[in-house]
Coordinates of C-alpha atoms and ligand atoms in Angstrom, one line a residue:
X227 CA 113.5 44.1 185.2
X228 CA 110.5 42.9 183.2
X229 CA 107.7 44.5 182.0
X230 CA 104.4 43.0 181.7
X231 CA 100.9 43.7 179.9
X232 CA 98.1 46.0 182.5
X233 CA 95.5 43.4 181.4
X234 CA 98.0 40.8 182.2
X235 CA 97.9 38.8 178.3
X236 CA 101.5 38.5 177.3
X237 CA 104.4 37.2 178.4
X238 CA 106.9 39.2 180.6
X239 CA 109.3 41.3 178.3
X240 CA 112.9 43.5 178.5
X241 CA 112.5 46.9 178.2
X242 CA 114.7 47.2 175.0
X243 CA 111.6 44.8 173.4
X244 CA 108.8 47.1 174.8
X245 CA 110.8 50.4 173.7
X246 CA 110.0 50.4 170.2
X247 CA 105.8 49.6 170.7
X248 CA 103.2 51.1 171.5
X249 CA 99.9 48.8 173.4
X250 CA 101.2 45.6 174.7
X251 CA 99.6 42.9 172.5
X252 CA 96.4 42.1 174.6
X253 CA 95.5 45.8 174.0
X254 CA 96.8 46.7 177.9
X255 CA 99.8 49.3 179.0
X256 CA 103.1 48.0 179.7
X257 CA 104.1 48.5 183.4
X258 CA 107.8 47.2 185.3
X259 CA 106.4 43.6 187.3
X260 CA 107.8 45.7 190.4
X261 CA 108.8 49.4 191.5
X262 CA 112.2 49.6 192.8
X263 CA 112.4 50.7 196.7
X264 CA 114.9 53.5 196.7
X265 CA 114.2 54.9 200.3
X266 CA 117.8 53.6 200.8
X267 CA 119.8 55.4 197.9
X268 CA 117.9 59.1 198.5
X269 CA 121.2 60.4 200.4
X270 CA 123.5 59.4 197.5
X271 CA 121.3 60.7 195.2
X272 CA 120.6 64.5 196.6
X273 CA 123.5 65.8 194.9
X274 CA 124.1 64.1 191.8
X275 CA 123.9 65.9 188.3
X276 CA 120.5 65.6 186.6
X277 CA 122.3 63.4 184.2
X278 CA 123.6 61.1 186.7
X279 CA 120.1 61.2 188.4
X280 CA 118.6 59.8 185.6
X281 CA 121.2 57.5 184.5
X282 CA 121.0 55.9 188.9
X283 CA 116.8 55.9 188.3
X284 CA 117.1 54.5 184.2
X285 CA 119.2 51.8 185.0
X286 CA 116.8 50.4 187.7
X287 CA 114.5 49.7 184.7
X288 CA 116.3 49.5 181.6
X289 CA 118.6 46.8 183.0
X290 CA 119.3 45.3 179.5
X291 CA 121.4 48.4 178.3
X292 CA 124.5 47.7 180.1
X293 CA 125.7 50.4 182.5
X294 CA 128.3 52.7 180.3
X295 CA 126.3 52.9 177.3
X296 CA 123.0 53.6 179.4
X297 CA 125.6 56.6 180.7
X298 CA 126.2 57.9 177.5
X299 CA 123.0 58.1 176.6
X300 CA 121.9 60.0 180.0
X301 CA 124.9 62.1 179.6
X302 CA 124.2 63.0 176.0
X303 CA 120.5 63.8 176.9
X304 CA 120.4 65.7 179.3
X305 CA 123.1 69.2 178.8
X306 CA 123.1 72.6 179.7
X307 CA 123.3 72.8 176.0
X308 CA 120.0 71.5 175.1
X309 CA 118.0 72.9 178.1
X310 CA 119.2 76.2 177.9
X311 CA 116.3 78.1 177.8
X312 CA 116.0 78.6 181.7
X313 CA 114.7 81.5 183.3
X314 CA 117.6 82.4 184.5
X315 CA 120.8 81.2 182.4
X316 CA 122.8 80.5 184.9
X317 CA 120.6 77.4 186.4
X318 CA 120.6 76.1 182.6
X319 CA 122.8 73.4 183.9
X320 CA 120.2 72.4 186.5
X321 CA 118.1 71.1 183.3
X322 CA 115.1 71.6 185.5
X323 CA 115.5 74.7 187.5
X324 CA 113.4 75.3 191.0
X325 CA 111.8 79.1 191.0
X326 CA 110.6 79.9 194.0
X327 CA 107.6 82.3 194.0
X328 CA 107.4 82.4 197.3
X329 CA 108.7 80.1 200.7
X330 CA 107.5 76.8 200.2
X331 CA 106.0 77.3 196.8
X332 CA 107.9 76.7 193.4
X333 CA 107.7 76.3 190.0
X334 CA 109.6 73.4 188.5
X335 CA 110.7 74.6 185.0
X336 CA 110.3 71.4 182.5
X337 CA 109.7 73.8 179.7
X338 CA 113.6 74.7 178.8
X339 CA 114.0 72.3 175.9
X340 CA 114.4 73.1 172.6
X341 CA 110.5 73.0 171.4
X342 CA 109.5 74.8 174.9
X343 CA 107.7 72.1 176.3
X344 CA 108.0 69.2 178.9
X345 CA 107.6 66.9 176.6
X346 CA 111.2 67.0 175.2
X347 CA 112.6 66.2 178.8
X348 CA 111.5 62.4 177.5
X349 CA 111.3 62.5 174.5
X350 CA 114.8 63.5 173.9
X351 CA 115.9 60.4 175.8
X352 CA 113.8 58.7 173.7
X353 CA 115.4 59.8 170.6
X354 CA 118.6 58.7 172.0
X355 CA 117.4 55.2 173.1
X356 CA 115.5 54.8 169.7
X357 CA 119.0 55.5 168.0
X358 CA 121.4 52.8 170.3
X359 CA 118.3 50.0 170.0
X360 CA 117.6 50.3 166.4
X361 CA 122.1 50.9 165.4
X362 CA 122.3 47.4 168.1
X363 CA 119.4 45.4 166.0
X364 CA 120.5 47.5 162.4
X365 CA 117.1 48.3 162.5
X366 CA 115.2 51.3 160.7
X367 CA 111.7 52.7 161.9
X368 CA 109.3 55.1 160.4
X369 CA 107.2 56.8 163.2
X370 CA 103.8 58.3 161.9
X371 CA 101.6 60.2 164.5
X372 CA 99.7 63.3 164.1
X373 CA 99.7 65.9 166.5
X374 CA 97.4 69.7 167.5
X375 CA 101.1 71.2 168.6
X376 CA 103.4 69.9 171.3
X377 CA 103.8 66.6 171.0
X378 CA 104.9 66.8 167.5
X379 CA 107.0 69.0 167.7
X380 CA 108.8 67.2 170.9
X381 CA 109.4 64.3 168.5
X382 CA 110.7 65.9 165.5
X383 CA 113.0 68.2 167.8
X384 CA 114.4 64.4 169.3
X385 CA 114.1 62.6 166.3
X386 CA 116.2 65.0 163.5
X387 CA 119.4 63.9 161.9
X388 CA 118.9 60.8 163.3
X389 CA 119.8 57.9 160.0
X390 CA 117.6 54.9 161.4
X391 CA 114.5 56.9 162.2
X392 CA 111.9 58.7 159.7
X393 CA 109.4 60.6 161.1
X394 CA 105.8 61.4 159.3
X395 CA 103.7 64.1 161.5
X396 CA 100.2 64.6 160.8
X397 CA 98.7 68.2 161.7
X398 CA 95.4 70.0 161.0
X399 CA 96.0 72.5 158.5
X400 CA 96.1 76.1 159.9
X401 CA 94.6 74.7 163.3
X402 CA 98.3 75.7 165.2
X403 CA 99.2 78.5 166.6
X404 CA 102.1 80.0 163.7
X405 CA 104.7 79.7 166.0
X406 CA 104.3 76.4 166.5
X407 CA 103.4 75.9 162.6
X408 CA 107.2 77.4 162.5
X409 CA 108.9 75.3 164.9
X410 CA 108.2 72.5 163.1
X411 CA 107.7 73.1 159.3
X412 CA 111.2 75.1 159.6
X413 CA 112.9 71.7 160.5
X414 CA 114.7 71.2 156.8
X415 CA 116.0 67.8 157.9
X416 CA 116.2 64.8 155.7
X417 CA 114.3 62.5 157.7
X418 CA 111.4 64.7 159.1
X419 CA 108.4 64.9 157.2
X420 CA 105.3 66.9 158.0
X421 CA 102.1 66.3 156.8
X422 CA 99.2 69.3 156.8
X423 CA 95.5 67.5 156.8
X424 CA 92.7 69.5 155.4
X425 CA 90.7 68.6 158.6
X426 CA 90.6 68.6 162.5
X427 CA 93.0 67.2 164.6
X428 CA 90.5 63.7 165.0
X429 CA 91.1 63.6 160.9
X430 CA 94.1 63.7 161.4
X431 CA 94.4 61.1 164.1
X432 CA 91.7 59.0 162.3
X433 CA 94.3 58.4 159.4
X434 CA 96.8 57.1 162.0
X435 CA 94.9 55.1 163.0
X436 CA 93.7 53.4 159.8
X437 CA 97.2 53.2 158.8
X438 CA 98.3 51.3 161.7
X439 CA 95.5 49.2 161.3
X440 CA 96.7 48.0 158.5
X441 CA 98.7 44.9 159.4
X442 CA 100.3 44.4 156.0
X443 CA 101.4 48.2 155.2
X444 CA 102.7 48.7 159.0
X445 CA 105.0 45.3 158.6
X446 CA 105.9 46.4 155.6
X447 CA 107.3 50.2 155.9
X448 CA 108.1 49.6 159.5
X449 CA 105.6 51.9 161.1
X450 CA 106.0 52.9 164.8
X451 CA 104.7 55.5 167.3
X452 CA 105.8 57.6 170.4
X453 CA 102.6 58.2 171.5
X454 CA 102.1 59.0 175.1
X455 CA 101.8 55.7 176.4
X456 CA 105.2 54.8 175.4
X457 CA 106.5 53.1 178.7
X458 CA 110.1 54.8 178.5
X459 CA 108.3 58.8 178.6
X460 CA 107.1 57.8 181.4
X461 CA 110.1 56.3 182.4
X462 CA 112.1 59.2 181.7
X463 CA 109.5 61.6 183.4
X464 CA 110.4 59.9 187.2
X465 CA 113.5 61.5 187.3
X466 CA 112.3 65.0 187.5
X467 CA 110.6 64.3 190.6
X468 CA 113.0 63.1 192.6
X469 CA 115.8 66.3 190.9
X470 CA 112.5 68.7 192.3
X471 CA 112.4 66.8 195.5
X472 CA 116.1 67.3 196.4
X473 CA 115.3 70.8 195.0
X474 CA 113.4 72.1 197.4
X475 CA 114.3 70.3 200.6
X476 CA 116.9 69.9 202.7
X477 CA 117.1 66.6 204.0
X478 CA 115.5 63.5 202.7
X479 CA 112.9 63.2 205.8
X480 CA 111.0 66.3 204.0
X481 CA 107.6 65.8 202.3
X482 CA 106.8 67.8 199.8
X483 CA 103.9 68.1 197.4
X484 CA 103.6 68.1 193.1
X485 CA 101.0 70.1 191.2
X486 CA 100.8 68.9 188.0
X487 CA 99.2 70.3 185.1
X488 CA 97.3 67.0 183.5
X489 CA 95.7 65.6 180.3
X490 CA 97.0 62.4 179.0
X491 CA 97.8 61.4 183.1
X492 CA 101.6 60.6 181.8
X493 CA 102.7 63.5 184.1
X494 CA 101.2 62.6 186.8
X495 CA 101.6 59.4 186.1
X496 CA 105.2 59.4 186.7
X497 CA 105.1 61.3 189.7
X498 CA 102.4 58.2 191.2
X499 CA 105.9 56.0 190.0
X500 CA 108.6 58.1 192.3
X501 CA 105.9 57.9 195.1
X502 CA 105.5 54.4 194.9
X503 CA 109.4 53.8 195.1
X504 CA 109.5 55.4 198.1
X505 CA 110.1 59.7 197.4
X506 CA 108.3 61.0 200.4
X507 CA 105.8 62.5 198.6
X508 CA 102.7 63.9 200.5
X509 CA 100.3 64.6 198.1
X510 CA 100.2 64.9 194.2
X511 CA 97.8 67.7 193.0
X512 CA 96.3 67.0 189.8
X513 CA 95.0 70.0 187.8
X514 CA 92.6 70.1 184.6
X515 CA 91.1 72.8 182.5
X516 CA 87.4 73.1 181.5
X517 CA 87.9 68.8 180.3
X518 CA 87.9 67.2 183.6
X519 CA 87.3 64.1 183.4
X520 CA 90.1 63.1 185.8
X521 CA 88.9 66.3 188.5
X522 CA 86.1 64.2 188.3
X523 CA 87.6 60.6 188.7
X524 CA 89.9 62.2 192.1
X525 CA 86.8 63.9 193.5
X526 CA 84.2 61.1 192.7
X527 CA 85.8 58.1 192.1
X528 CA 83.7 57.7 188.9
X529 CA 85.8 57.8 185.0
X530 CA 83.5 59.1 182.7
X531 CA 85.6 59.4 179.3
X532 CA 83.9 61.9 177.3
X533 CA 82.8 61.9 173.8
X534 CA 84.7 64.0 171.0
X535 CA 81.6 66.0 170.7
X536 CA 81.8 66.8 174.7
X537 CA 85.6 67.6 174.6
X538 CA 86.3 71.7 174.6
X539 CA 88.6 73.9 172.9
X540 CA 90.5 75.8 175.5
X541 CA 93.1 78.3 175.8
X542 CA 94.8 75.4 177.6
X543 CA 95.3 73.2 174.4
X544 CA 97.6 70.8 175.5
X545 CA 95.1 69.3 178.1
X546 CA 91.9 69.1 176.1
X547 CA 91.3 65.2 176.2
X548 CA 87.9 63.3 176.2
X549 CA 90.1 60.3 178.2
X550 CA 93.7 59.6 179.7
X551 CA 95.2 57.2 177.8
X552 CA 97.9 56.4 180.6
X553 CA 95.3 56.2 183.2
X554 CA 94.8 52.3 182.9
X555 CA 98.4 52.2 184.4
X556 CA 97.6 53.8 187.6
X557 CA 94.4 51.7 188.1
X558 CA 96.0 48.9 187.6
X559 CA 98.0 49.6 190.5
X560 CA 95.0 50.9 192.5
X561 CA 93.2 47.9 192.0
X562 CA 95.8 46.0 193.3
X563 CA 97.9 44.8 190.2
X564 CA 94.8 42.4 189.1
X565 CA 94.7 42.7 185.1
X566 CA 91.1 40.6 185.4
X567 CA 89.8 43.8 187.2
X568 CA 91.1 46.1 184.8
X569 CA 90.3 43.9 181.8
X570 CA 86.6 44.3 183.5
X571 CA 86.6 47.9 183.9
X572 CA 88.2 48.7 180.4
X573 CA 85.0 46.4 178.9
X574 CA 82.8 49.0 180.5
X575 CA 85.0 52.1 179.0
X576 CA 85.9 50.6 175.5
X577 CA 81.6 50.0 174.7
X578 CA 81.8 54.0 175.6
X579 CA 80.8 53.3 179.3
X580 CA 82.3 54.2 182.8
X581 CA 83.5 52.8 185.8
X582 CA 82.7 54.1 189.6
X583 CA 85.3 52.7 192.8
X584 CA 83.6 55.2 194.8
X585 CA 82.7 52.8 197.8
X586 CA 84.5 49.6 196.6
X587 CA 87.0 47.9 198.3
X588 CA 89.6 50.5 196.6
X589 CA 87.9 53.3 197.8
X590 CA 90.8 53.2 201.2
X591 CA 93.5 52.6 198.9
X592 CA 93.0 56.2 196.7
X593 CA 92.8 57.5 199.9
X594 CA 96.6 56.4 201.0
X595 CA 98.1 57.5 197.5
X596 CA 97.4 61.4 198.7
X597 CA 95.8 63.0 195.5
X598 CA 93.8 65.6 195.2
X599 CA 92.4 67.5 192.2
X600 CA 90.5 70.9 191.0
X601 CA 90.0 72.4 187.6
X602 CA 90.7 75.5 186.1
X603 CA 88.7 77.8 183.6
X604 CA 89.8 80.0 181.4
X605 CA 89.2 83.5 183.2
X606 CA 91.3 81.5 186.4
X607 CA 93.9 80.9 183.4
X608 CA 94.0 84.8 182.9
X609 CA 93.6 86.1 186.7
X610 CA 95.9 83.3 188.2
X611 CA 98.8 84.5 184.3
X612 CA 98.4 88.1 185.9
X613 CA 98.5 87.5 189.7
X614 CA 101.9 85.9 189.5
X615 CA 103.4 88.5 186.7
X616 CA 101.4 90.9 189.1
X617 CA 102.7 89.6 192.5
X618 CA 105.8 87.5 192.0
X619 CA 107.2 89.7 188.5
X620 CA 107.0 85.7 186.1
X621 CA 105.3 84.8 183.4
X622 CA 103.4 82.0 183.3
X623 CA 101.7 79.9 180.4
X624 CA 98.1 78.5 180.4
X625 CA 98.9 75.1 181.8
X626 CA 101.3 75.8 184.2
X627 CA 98.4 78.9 185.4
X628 CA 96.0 75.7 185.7
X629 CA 98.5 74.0 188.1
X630 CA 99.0 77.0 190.1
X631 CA 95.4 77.8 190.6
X632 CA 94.8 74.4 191.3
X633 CA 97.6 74.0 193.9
X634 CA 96.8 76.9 195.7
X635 CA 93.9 74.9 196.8
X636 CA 95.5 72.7 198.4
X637 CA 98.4 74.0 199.9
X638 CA 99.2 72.2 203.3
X639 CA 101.3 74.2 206.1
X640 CA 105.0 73.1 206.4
X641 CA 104.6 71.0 203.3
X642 CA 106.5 72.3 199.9
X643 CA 104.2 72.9 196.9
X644 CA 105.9 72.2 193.7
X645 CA 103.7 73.3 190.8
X646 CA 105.5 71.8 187.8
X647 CA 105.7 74.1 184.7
X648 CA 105.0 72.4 181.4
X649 CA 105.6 74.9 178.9
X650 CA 106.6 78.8 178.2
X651 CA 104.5 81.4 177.5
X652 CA 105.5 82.1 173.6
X653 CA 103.8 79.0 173.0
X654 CA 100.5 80.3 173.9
X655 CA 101.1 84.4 172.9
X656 CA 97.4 85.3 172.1
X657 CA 95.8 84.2 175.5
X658 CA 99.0 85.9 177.4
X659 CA 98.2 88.9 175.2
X660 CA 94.8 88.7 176.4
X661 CA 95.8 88.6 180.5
X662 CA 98.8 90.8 180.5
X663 CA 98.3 93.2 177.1
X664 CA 101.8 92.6 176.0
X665 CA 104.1 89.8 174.2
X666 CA 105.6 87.0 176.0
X667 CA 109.2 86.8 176.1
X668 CA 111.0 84.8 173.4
X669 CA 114.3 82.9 173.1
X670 CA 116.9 85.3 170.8
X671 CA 117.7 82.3 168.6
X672 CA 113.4 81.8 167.8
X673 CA 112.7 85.6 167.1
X674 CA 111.9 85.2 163.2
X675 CA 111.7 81.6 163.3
X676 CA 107.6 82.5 161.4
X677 CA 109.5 84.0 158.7
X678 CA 111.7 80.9 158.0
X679 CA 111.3 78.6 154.4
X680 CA 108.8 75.8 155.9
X681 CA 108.6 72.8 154.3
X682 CA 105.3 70.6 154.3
X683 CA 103.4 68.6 152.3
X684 CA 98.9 69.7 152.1
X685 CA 96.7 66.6 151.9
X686 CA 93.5 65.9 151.6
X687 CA 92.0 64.1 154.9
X688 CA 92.5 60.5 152.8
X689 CA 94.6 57.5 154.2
X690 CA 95.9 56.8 150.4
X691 CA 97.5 59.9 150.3
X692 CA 98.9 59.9 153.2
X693 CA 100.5 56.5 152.3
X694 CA 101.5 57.3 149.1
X695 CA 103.7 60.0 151.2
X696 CA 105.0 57.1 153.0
X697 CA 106.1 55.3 150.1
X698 CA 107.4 57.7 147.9
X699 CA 110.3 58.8 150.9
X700 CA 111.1 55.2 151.9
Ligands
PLP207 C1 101.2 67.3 177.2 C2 101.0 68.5 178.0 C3 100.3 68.5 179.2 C4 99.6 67.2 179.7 O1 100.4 66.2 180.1 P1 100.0 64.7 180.3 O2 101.2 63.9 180.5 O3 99.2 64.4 179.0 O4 99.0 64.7 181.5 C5 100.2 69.6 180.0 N1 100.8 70.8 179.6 C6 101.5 70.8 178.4 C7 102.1 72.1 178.0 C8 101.6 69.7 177.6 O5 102.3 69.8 176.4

């Protein structure tokens, strides 16, 4: 398999030389040249082990890992062990357990890693990848990114204890939640840094930025990033569809339809992926919060990126973008695979502009891919949190309420709704507070984790010192 650049400037690579980067050169996403057509395999596949799952899917795109030591990493990602934090204990070995609320509508729990998010179902892959590709070269990598609260945490959680890797994570001082201040300043390992900005998140992000910038300084301490555009998250994100397909049917001539909780599109994003290699998937509901530019983009066919200024603080953190940085992928597809059209288009949304294929020739084509879209405010977060504690006895968090509020919108007779659940409630304590007057259930092994030593360094929002943090540790 080869992957090659969205606005089609660099030559086709491997995916072991693509692993490590972020952008592709020519400033476009890195995509596989084709999707693999697994129609064929589905009836193997319905009752393998999530680990074997993902090793069968991996090793149609990672095909310069050979087979055994792709294994072992699948095997060593993906164990009762690490997602243990189920709903119910005994489907921890299911790694991504289907509740059903009700017949033909689930929750997919993605949340049941060890920072309480679904961001660890990739990223801890990519932790193990990182590790094999940088022991193979003898390689060492310092990742610098900054972070508002689950991402961060996601990478430190999959990047700990590991010798090759450093990690340096940027937060806004004070601007997290304390628990998940706790999750990660608690982390006393060697190689994990964390860096409290007097500033905003953008500050934050801003010195990231001018850090990487810097050609000389990024050759020289080896800086690298696992930012959501990283081609193996959303790699490692397919999977889950197809283990939630199998899930929730019984036989492999089923369709079924995703809800999916959206921000960054690298959700969604993946689930577009299984569709595209052949998972009968009937429609994938995407679901924002009061920042919709994508509701917008399914219902309109206009992208309208916002400005900073523009984006809201919601009780739905996680989603509050201004524009989807892995949305270039999917219109690359949409547009036909033609990097000149999306080289066009991205002119238009780089100078701060927008794009409309309302009644273009593409118009037909988002029609056939089955999406549909709504958007969530935060009084639906707190009816939709206490309907389903209310009705069906779960708790919910604030993005996985979005996904349900959206989806019952667009629930189709006969079809399966899947709404996929993106993080637990503990996470987001004060707005479950506020929709159910009482404390969201909490892991035994995290009660206390706010009173645990924390160790981080305060800066000012200043790229020197930031580097100078860099240096000193390397
Ligand atoms: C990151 C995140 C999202 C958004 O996912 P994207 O891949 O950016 O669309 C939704 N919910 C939670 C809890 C998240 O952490």
């Amino acid at each position: 398999m080869k992957y090659i650049s969205t606005r089609g400037g660099t030559e086709p690579q491997e995916f072991c030389d693509i692993l490590l980067g972020g952008l592709a050169p020519d400033g476009g996403l890195y995509l596989p040249d084709v999707y693999p057509q697994v129609a064929d395999h589905l009836d193997d596949w319905r009752s393998l082990s999530y680990a074997e799952l993902a090793f069968q899917i991996l090793s149609l795109y990672a095909t310069d890992i050979p087979a055994e030591d792709l294994r072992t990493i699948c095997d060593k990602t993906y164990t009762a062990q690490t997602y243990r934090w189920s709903r119910d204990p005994a489907k921890a070995a299911d790694i991504v357990p289907l509740t059903s609320l009700e017949p033909g509508f689930h929750l997919l729990e993605l949340s049941n890693g060890p920072t309480l998010a679904f961001k660890d179902m990739a990223m801890q892959l990519l932790g193990n990848l990182f590790e094999y590709v940088l022991e193979r070269r003898k390689e060492t990598i310092n990742i610098l990114g900054a972070t508002s609260g689950d991402t961060g945490s996601a990478a430190e959680y999959a990047m700990r204890g590991k010798h090759n890797v450093r990690v340096f994570m940027l937060s806004p001082e004070g601007k997290m939640s304390s628990f998940q201040r706790a999750q990660m300043y608690s982390l006393q390992d060697a190689n994990i840094f964390n860096i409290a900005v007097r500033g905003m998140f953008d500050d934050a992000q801003d010195i990231v930025k001018a850090v990487s910038n810097d050609a000389d300084f990024k050759a020289k301490y080896k800086i690298g990033a696992v930012n959501s555009i990283n081609w193996a998250r959303v790699m490692a994100q397919v999977v889950y569809y197809f283990k939630g397909y199998f899930e929730a049917t019984r036989s492999n001539r089923e369709e079924v339809a995703f809800a999916v909780p959206s921000g960054n599109f690298g959700n969604i994003c993946a689930g577009h992926i299984a569709r595209m290699m052949g998972l009968p998937v009937a429609r994938l509901v995407l679901a924002t919060n009061e920042n919709d530019v994508l509701d917008e983009f399914f219902r309109t066919g206009i992208y309208r990126p916002r400005t900073t200024a523009e984006t809201r603080v919601t009780s739905s953190p996680s989603m509050d973008i201004s524009k989807a940085s892995n949305f270039e992928r999917f219109i690359f597809d949409l547009v036909g695979r033609d990097a000149a059209i999306v080289r066009q288009l991205w002119r238009q949304v780089d100078r701060g502009g927008s794009f409309s294929l309302a009644d273009g020739p593409f118009a037909a084509r988002l029609m056939s891919y089955g999406f549909a879209s709504g958007r969530s405010s935060h009084a639906d977060r707190l009816a939709t949190i206490r309907d389903v504690w209310e009705r069906y006895g779960q708790m919910i968090d604030t993005h996985t309420a979005d996904g349900v509020k959206v989806a019952r919108e667009h629930r189709v007779a006969g079809v399966p709704m899947i709404v996929l659940e993106t993080a637990q409630p503990v996470k987001f304590a004060e707005t479950i507070r506020e929709a159910l007057g009482r404390e969201p259930a909490r892991p035994v092994e995290l009660e206390g984790i706010e009173d645990l030593p924390q160790k981080v360094e305060v800066v000012d929002a200043a790229v020197n010192q930031v580097k100078d943090i860099i240096v000193r540790h390397c």
